[in-house]
Amino acid sequence: MTAVTTPTTADQRREPSRFRDWITGGALKDRAVLLLALIVVLLVAMAILDGIGLTSGRFNSDYLASTLIAYVPLALLALAELFVITSGRGGIDLSVGSMVSLTGIVFAMLYQQVGLPLAVAVVLAVAFGALLGAVNGFLTAYLGYPALITTLATFYAYRSIALVVSEQRPISGPEISEFYSAAKAIELPVIGGGLPLVPLGVFTFLLPVAIVAWFVLNRTTYGRKLYAIGTNDTAAQWAGIDTRRTRMMAYVTAGAIAGLVGVYTVAQFASARPDAGTSGSGMALPAITIAVLGGVAITGGIGRLSGILLAALLIVWLNASILLVVPGNEGAQAQLLALGVVLLGASLLSNATIRRRQGGLAKPLSVPGTAPGAK
């Protein structure tokens, strides 16, 4: 015979708190849910502003799709930061912007001036980026330099090399002009008849890298080792993991991704600019902001690819929305302000989540049969 229980008055009073518990304990822990909610709020707010005529241009699907050309490099560099930060011990890479500039110059010289085939030039540029990342990794993992100092030093070094090698002039030519087609907008296959055009780089650069990164992080031994050394370096050593080699490979991977972004920027700008990754506020700081906003713990060991992709989309669409509301140079400054506010908000949220998790761990576990009144 099955006992039927009816909700008590106390249980009914607790009903409203379940939604609050889901928000603070579930939705906020699942960064993807929170980011999706923020994207929806942004789209609704901009649609209202566009409807009442407070924007300088039309806020529609065509405008949002066109902004994805900036989404590709930012999302890729945030993935690079995901590998480095997850490796722990203060892992960070401030030099990714300089690596983008330098590898873009190297790619243009190989493709335009030396005359190598496109595929060979791309592979060599990515390999060169991996070599630059290996320098960061060797100094950090094997010689023990703090990642912040190492990558700040190589930021200046790689940036200066790019300027000197290119004589501070963009590299362009017929072959590079034709390569611009790699960043053009295309119609989605099969279902793209009534949909906006999407930049080709989303399919040729971002999606392949994202799929490979997801597989490496979630389905390979290296991915498990990377999360392990980021969570507890000493315990990982006791488990037999070569922490130095694993950490160095994270920087090599970040360098290879930065090299691919360098190739993409050549197509995006139809020339190789020696300041492609360092002009303005550069690409490194937005990439780190996106990584933190996407849920990557700055202490290492925690980070998911889905959060990175959604956080990059939120930042790109937020910047594009600001330019519609505040056009001109004031809009560019407002973008920096918004970036800082978003970074602070993400940090506060991460701290709150960690405190809640630690509080949950500190709570004594209940053992069946030991509750008051139990027999």
Coordinates of C-alpha atoms in Angstrom, one line a residue:
M1 CA 0.0 0.0 0.0
T2 CA 1.4 3.3 -1.0
A3 CA 1.3 6.2 1.4
V4 CA -0.2 9.4 0.0
T5 CA 1.3 12.6 1.4
T6 CA -0.4 15.9 1.1
P7 CA 1.6 19.2 1.1
T8 CA 1.6 20.9 4.4
T9 CA 1.1 24.6 5.0
A10 CA 4.8 24.9 5.5
D11 CA 5.5 23.2 2.2
Q12 CA 3.1 25.5 0.4
R13 CA 4.8 28.5 2.0
R14 CA 8.1 27.2 0.6
E15 CA 6.8 27.0 -3.0
P16 CA 7.8 30.6 -4.0
S17 CA 11.3 30.0 -2.8
R18 CA 11.9 27.2 -5.2
F19 CA 12.0 29.6 -8.1
R20 CA 14.5 31.7 -6.1
D21 CA 16.5 28.6 -5.4
W22 CA 16.5 27.7 -9.1
I23 CA 17.7 31.2 -10.0
T24 CA 20.5 31.4 -7.4
G25 CA 21.5 27.8 -7.3
G26 CA 20.8 26.6 -10.8
A27 CA 20.4 29.3 -13.4
L28 CA 23.3 31.4 -12.0
K29 CA 25.5 28.4 -11.8
D30 CA 24.7 27.4 -15.3
R31 CA 26.4 30.4 -17.0
A32 CA 24.9 29.5 -20.4
V33 CA 21.4 30.1 -19.1
L34 CA 22.3 33.4 -17.6
L35 CA 24.1 34.5 -20.8
L36 CA 21.1 33.5 -23.0
A37 CA 18.9 35.5 -20.7
L38 CA 21.1 38.6 -21.0
I39 CA 21.2 38.3 -24.8
V40 CA 17.4 38.1 -24.9
V41 CA 17.1 41.2 -22.6
L42 CA 19.6 43.1 -24.8
L43 CA 17.6 42.2 -28.0
V44 CA 14.3 43.2 -26.5
A45 CA 15.7 46.5 -25.1
M46 CA 17.2 47.4 -28.5
A47 CA 14.0 46.4 -30.3
I48 CA 12.1 48.8 -28.1
L49 CA 14.6 51.6 -28.6
D50 CA 14.5 51.0 -32.3
G51 CA 10.7 51.1 -32.3
I52 CA 10.5 54.5 -30.6
G53 CA 13.2 55.9 -32.9
L54 CA 16.1 56.3 -30.5
T55 CA 18.7 54.5 -32.7
S56 CA 20.7 56.0 -35.5
G57 CA 20.1 53.0 -37.7
R58 CA 17.9 50.0 -38.1
F59 CA 18.3 47.3 -35.4
N60 CA 17.3 44.1 -37.3
S61 CA 18.5 40.6 -38.1
D62 CA 20.7 41.8 -41.1
Y63 CA 22.5 44.2 -38.8
L64 CA 23.1 41.5 -36.1
A65 CA 24.3 39.0 -38.7
S66 CA 26.8 41.5 -40.2
T67 CA 28.4 42.1 -36.8
L68 CA 29.4 38.4 -36.7
I69 CA 32.5 39.3 -38.7
A70 CA 33.9 40.7 -35.4
Y71 CA 32.5 37.7 -33.5
V72 CA 34.9 35.3 -35.2
P73 CA 38.3 36.6 -33.9
L74 CA 37.0 37.5 -30.4
A75 CA 35.4 34.1 -29.9
L76 CA 38.6 32.4 -31.2
L77 CA 40.9 34.3 -28.9
A78 CA 38.6 33.7 -25.9
L79 CA 38.9 30.0 -26.7
A80 CA 42.7 30.5 -26.6
E81 CA 42.3 32.1 -23.1
L82 CA 40.1 29.2 -22.0
F83 CA 43.0 26.8 -22.5
V84 CA 45.5 29.1 -20.8
I85 CA 43.4 30.2 -17.8
T86 CA 42.1 26.7 -17.2
S87 CA 45.7 25.5 -16.8
G88 CA 45.8 27.3 -13.4
R89 CA 48.6 28.9 -11.4
G90 CA 47.6 32.4 -12.6
G91 CA 47.5 31.3 -16.2
I92 CA 46.7 34.2 -18.6
D93 CA 48.0 35.3 -22.0
L94 CA 48.2 39.1 -22.6
S95 CA 50.2 38.6 -25.8
V96 CA 47.5 37.0 -28.0
G97 CA 46.9 40.4 -29.7
S98 CA 50.5 40.9 -30.6
M99 CA 50.7 37.3 -31.8
V100 CA 47.7 38.1 -34.1
S101 CA 49.6 41.0 -35.6
L102 CA 52.9 39.2 -36.0
T103 CA 51.4 36.0 -37.5
G104 CA 49.3 38.1 -39.9
I105 CA 52.4 39.8 -41.1
V106 CA 54.2 36.5 -41.5
F107 CA 51.3 35.0 -43.4
A108 CA 51.1 38.0 -45.8
M109 CA 54.9 37.8 -46.5
L110 CA 54.7 34.1 -47.2
Y111 CA 51.6 34.3 -49.3
Q112 CA 52.0 37.7 -51.1
Q113 CA 55.8 38.2 -51.2
V114 CA 57.3 34.7 -51.2
G115 CA 54.4 33.3 -53.3
L116 CA 53.7 30.2 -51.4
P117 CA 50.3 28.4 -52.0
L118 CA 47.5 29.6 -49.7
A119 CA 47.2 26.3 -47.8
V120 CA 51.0 26.2 -47.1
A121 CA 51.1 29.8 -46.0
V122 CA 48.1 29.2 -43.6
V123 CA 49.7 26.1 -42.1
L124 CA 53.1 27.9 -41.6
A125 CA 51.4 30.9 -40.0
V126 CA 49.5 28.7 -37.6
A127 CA 52.7 26.8 -36.8
F128 CA 54.5 30.1 -36.3
G129 CA 51.8 31.2 -33.8
A130 CA 52.3 27.9 -32.0
L131 CA 56.0 28.6 -31.8
L132 CA 55.3 32.0 -30.2
G133 CA 53.0 30.4 -27.7
A134 CA 55.6 27.8 -27.0
V135 CA 58.0 30.6 -25.9
N136 CA 55.3 31.8 -23.4
G137 CA 54.7 28.2 -22.3
F138 CA 58.4 27.4 -21.8
L139 CA 59.0 30.6 -19.7
T140 CA 55.9 30.0 -17.6
A141 CA 55.8 26.2 -17.2
Y142 CA 59.5 25.3 -17.1
L143 CA 61.3 28.4 -15.9
G144 CA 58.6 29.4 -13.4
Y145 CA 58.0 33.0 -14.6
P146 CA 54.5 34.3 -13.7
A147 CA 52.3 34.2 -16.7
L148 CA 51.3 37.8 -16.2
I149 CA 54.9 39.0 -16.5
T150 CA 55.9 36.5 -19.2
T151 CA 53.0 37.4 -21.6
L152 CA 53.3 41.1 -20.9
A153 CA 56.9 41.0 -21.9
T154 CA 56.2 39.0 -25.1
F155 CA 53.3 41.3 -25.8
Y156 CA 55.8 44.2 -26.2
A157 CA 58.3 41.9 -28.0
Y158 CA 56.0 40.4 -30.6
R159 CA 54.3 43.8 -31.2
S160 CA 57.7 45.5 -31.8
I161 CA 58.8 42.7 -34.1
A162 CA 55.6 43.0 -36.2
L163 CA 56.2 46.8 -36.6
V164 CA 59.9 46.4 -37.5
V165 CA 59.4 43.6 -39.9
S166 CA 56.6 45.3 -41.8
E167 CA 58.3 48.7 -41.5
Q168 CA 55.1 50.0 -39.9
R169 CA 53.2 49.6 -43.2
P170 CA 50.3 47.3 -44.1
I171 CA 51.2 44.5 -46.5
S172 CA 48.7 44.2 -49.4
G173 CA 48.6 42.9 -53.0
P174 CA 46.5 41.1 -55.5
E175 CA 46.6 37.7 -53.8
I176 CA 45.6 39.2 -50.4
S177 CA 42.8 41.3 -52.1
E178 CA 41.4 38.0 -53.5
F179 CA 41.8 36.4 -50.0
Y180 CA 39.2 39.0 -48.8
S181 CA 36.6 36.6 -50.1
A182 CA 37.3 34.3 -47.1
A183 CA 35.6 36.9 -44.9
K184 CA 32.6 37.7 -47.1
A185 CA 29.0 37.1 -46.1
I186 CA 27.2 34.1 -47.6
E187 CA 23.7 32.7 -47.6
L188 CA 23.2 29.7 -45.3
P189 CA 22.9 26.5 -47.3
V190 CA 19.4 24.9 -47.7
I191 CA 17.6 27.2 -45.2
G192 CA 19.3 30.5 -46.1
G193 CA 16.7 31.8 -48.6
G194 CA 14.9 34.1 -46.2
L195 CA 17.7 34.5 -43.6
P196 CA 20.4 37.2 -43.3
L197 CA 23.8 36.6 -44.8
V198 CA 26.4 35.2 -42.4
P199 CA 30.2 35.8 -42.6
L200 CA 31.9 32.8 -44.1
G201 CA 34.5 32.9 -41.3
V202 CA 31.9 31.5 -38.9
F203 CA 32.0 28.2 -40.8
T204 CA 35.6 28.1 -42.1
F205 CA 37.4 29.4 -39.0
L206 CA 35.2 29.5 -35.8
L207 CA 33.1 26.3 -36.0
P208 CA 36.0 23.9 -36.9
V209 CA 38.2 25.3 -34.1
A210 CA 35.2 25.1 -31.6
I211 CA 34.5 21.5 -32.5
V212 CA 38.1 20.5 -32.1
A213 CA 38.5 22.4 -28.8
W214 CA 35.3 20.8 -27.4
F215 CA 36.6 17.3 -28.4
V216 CA 40.1 18.0 -26.9
L217 CA 38.6 19.4 -23.6
N218 CA 35.9 16.8 -23.1
R219 CA 37.0 13.6 -24.9
T220 CA 40.7 13.3 -24.6
T221 CA 43.2 12.5 -21.9
Y222 CA 44.9 15.9 -22.4
G223 CA 41.6 17.7 -21.6
R224 CA 41.2 15.8 -18.3
K225 CA 44.9 16.5 -17.4
L226 CA 44.4 20.2 -18.2
Y227 CA 41.4 20.5 -15.8
A228 CA 43.2 18.5 -13.2
I229 CA 46.3 20.7 -13.1
G230 CA 44.1 23.8 -13.0
T231 CA 42.1 22.4 -10.1
N232 CA 45.0 21.1 -7.9
D233 CA 48.5 21.2 -9.3
T234 CA 50.0 19.2 -6.4
A235 CA 47.4 16.5 -6.6
A236 CA 47.9 16.3 -10.3
Q237 CA 51.6 15.7 -9.8
W238 CA 50.9 12.9 -7.3
A239 CA 48.6 11.4 -9.9
G240 CA 51.5 11.2 -12.3
I241 CA 50.6 14.0 -14.6
D242 CA 53.4 15.9 -16.2
T243 CA 52.1 19.3 -15.2
R244 CA 54.8 21.4 -16.9
R245 CA 54.3 19.7 -20.3
T246 CA 50.5 19.9 -20.0
R247 CA 50.6 23.6 -19.0
M248 CA 53.1 24.4 -21.8
M249 CA 50.8 22.7 -24.4
A250 CA 48.0 25.1 -23.3
Y251 CA 50.1 28.1 -24.3
V252 CA 51.1 26.4 -27.6
T253 CA 47.4 25.8 -28.4
A254 CA 46.6 29.4 -27.6
G255 CA 49.4 30.5 -29.9
A256 CA 48.2 28.3 -32.7
I257 CA 44.7 29.8 -32.4
A258 CA 46.1 33.3 -32.3
G259 CA 48.0 32.4 -35.5
L260 CA 44.7 31.4 -37.2
V261 CA 43.1 34.6 -36.1
G262 CA 46.1 36.5 -37.7
V263 CA 45.2 34.8 -41.0
Y264 CA 41.5 35.7 -40.5
T265 CA 42.3 39.4 -39.9
V266 CA 44.3 39.5 -43.2
A267 CA 41.1 38.4 -45.0
Q268 CA 38.9 40.7 -42.8
F269 CA 41.0 43.9 -43.5
A270 CA 42.2 42.8 -47.0
S271 CA 45.7 43.6 -45.8
A272 CA 48.1 42.6 -43.1
R273 CA 48.2 45.3 -40.5
P274 CA 51.1 45.3 -38.0
D275 CA 48.6 46.7 -35.4
A276 CA 45.7 44.4 -36.3
G277 CA 45.6 42.8 -32.8
T278 CA 46.9 45.7 -30.7
S279 CA 45.2 48.9 -32.0
G280 CA 42.9 50.6 -29.6
S281 CA 42.4 48.5 -26.5
G282 CA 43.7 45.5 -28.4
M283 CA 42.2 42.0 -28.7
A284 CA 43.7 40.5 -25.5
L285 CA 41.7 42.3 -22.9
P286 CA 38.3 41.7 -24.7
A287 CA 39.2 38.1 -25.0
I288 CA 40.0 37.8 -21.3
T289 CA 36.8 39.6 -20.5
I290 CA 34.8 37.2 -22.6
A291 CA 36.5 34.2 -21.0
V292 CA 35.7 35.4 -17.5
L293 CA 32.1 36.4 -18.5
G294 CA 31.7 32.9 -20.0
G295 CA 32.4 31.2 -16.7
V296 CA 36.1 30.5 -16.9
A297 CA 37.4 30.6 -13.3
I298 CA 40.4 32.8 -13.1
T299 CA 41.9 30.4 -10.6
G300 CA 41.9 27.6 -13.2
G301 CA 40.2 24.2 -13.5
I302 CA 36.8 25.5 -14.5
G303 CA 35.6 26.6 -17.9
R304 CA 33.2 25.5 -20.7
L305 CA 33.2 26.2 -24.4
S306 CA 29.4 27.0 -24.5
G307 CA 29.9 29.9 -22.1
I308 CA 32.7 31.3 -24.2
L309 CA 30.6 31.3 -27.4
L310 CA 27.6 32.9 -25.8
A311 CA 29.7 35.5 -23.9
A312 CA 31.4 36.5 -27.2
L313 CA 28.0 36.9 -28.9
L314 CA 26.8 39.0 -26.0
I315 CA 29.8 41.3 -26.1
V316 CA 29.7 41.7 -29.9
W317 CA 26.0 42.5 -30.0
L318 CA 26.3 44.8 -27.0
N319 CA 29.1 46.8 -28.7
A320 CA 27.0 46.9 -31.9
S321 CA 24.0 48.1 -30.0
I322 CA 25.9 50.8 -28.3
L323 CA 27.1 52.2 -31.6
L324 CA 23.4 52.5 -32.7
V325 CA 22.4 54.4 -29.6
V326 CA 25.7 56.4 -29.1
P327 CA 27.2 56.9 -32.6
G328 CA 30.7 58.3 -33.2
N329 CA 33.7 58.4 -30.9
E330 CA 31.5 58.7 -27.9
G331 CA 30.1 55.3 -28.8
A332 CA 33.6 53.7 -28.8
Q333 CA 34.3 55.1 -25.4
A334 CA 30.9 53.9 -24.2
Q335 CA 31.9 50.4 -25.4
L336 CA 34.9 50.4 -23.2
L337 CA 32.8 51.5 -20.2
A338 CA 30.3 48.7 -20.9
L339 CA 33.2 46.2 -21.2
G340 CA 34.5 47.2 -17.7
V341 CA 31.0 47.1 -16.2
V342 CA 30.4 43.6 -17.7
L343 CA 33.8 42.4 -16.4
L344 CA 33.0 43.6 -12.9
G345 CA 29.6 42.1 -13.0
A346 CA 31.0 38.7 -14.2
S347 CA 33.6 38.8 -11.4
L348 CA 31.0 39.5 -8.7
L349 CA 28.8 36.8 -10.0
S350 CA 31.7 34.3 -10.1
N351 CA 32.6 35.2 -6.5
A352 CA 29.0 34.8 -5.4
T353 CA 28.8 31.4 -7.0
I354 CA 32.1 30.2 -5.4
R355 CA 30.9 31.4 -2.0
R356 CA 27.6 29.6 -2.4
R357 CA 29.4 26.4 -3.5
Q358 CA 31.8 26.6 -0.6
G359 CA 28.9 27.2 1.8
G360 CA 27.2 24.1 0.3
L361 CA 30.3 22.1 0.8
A362 CA 30.7 23.3 4.4
K363 CA 27.2 22.2 5.2
P364 CA 27.3 18.9 7.1
L365 CA 26.0 15.9 5.2
S366 CA 22.9 14.2 6.6
V367 CA 23.3 10.5 7.2
P368 CA 20.2 8.4 6.8
G369 CA 18.9 7.2 10.2
T370 CA 20.6 9.9 12.2
A371 CA 18.0 12.6 11.8
P372 CA 16.3 13.7 15.0
G373 CA 13.6 11.3 15.8
A374 CA 14.9 8.6 13.6
K375 CA 15.2 5.1 14.9

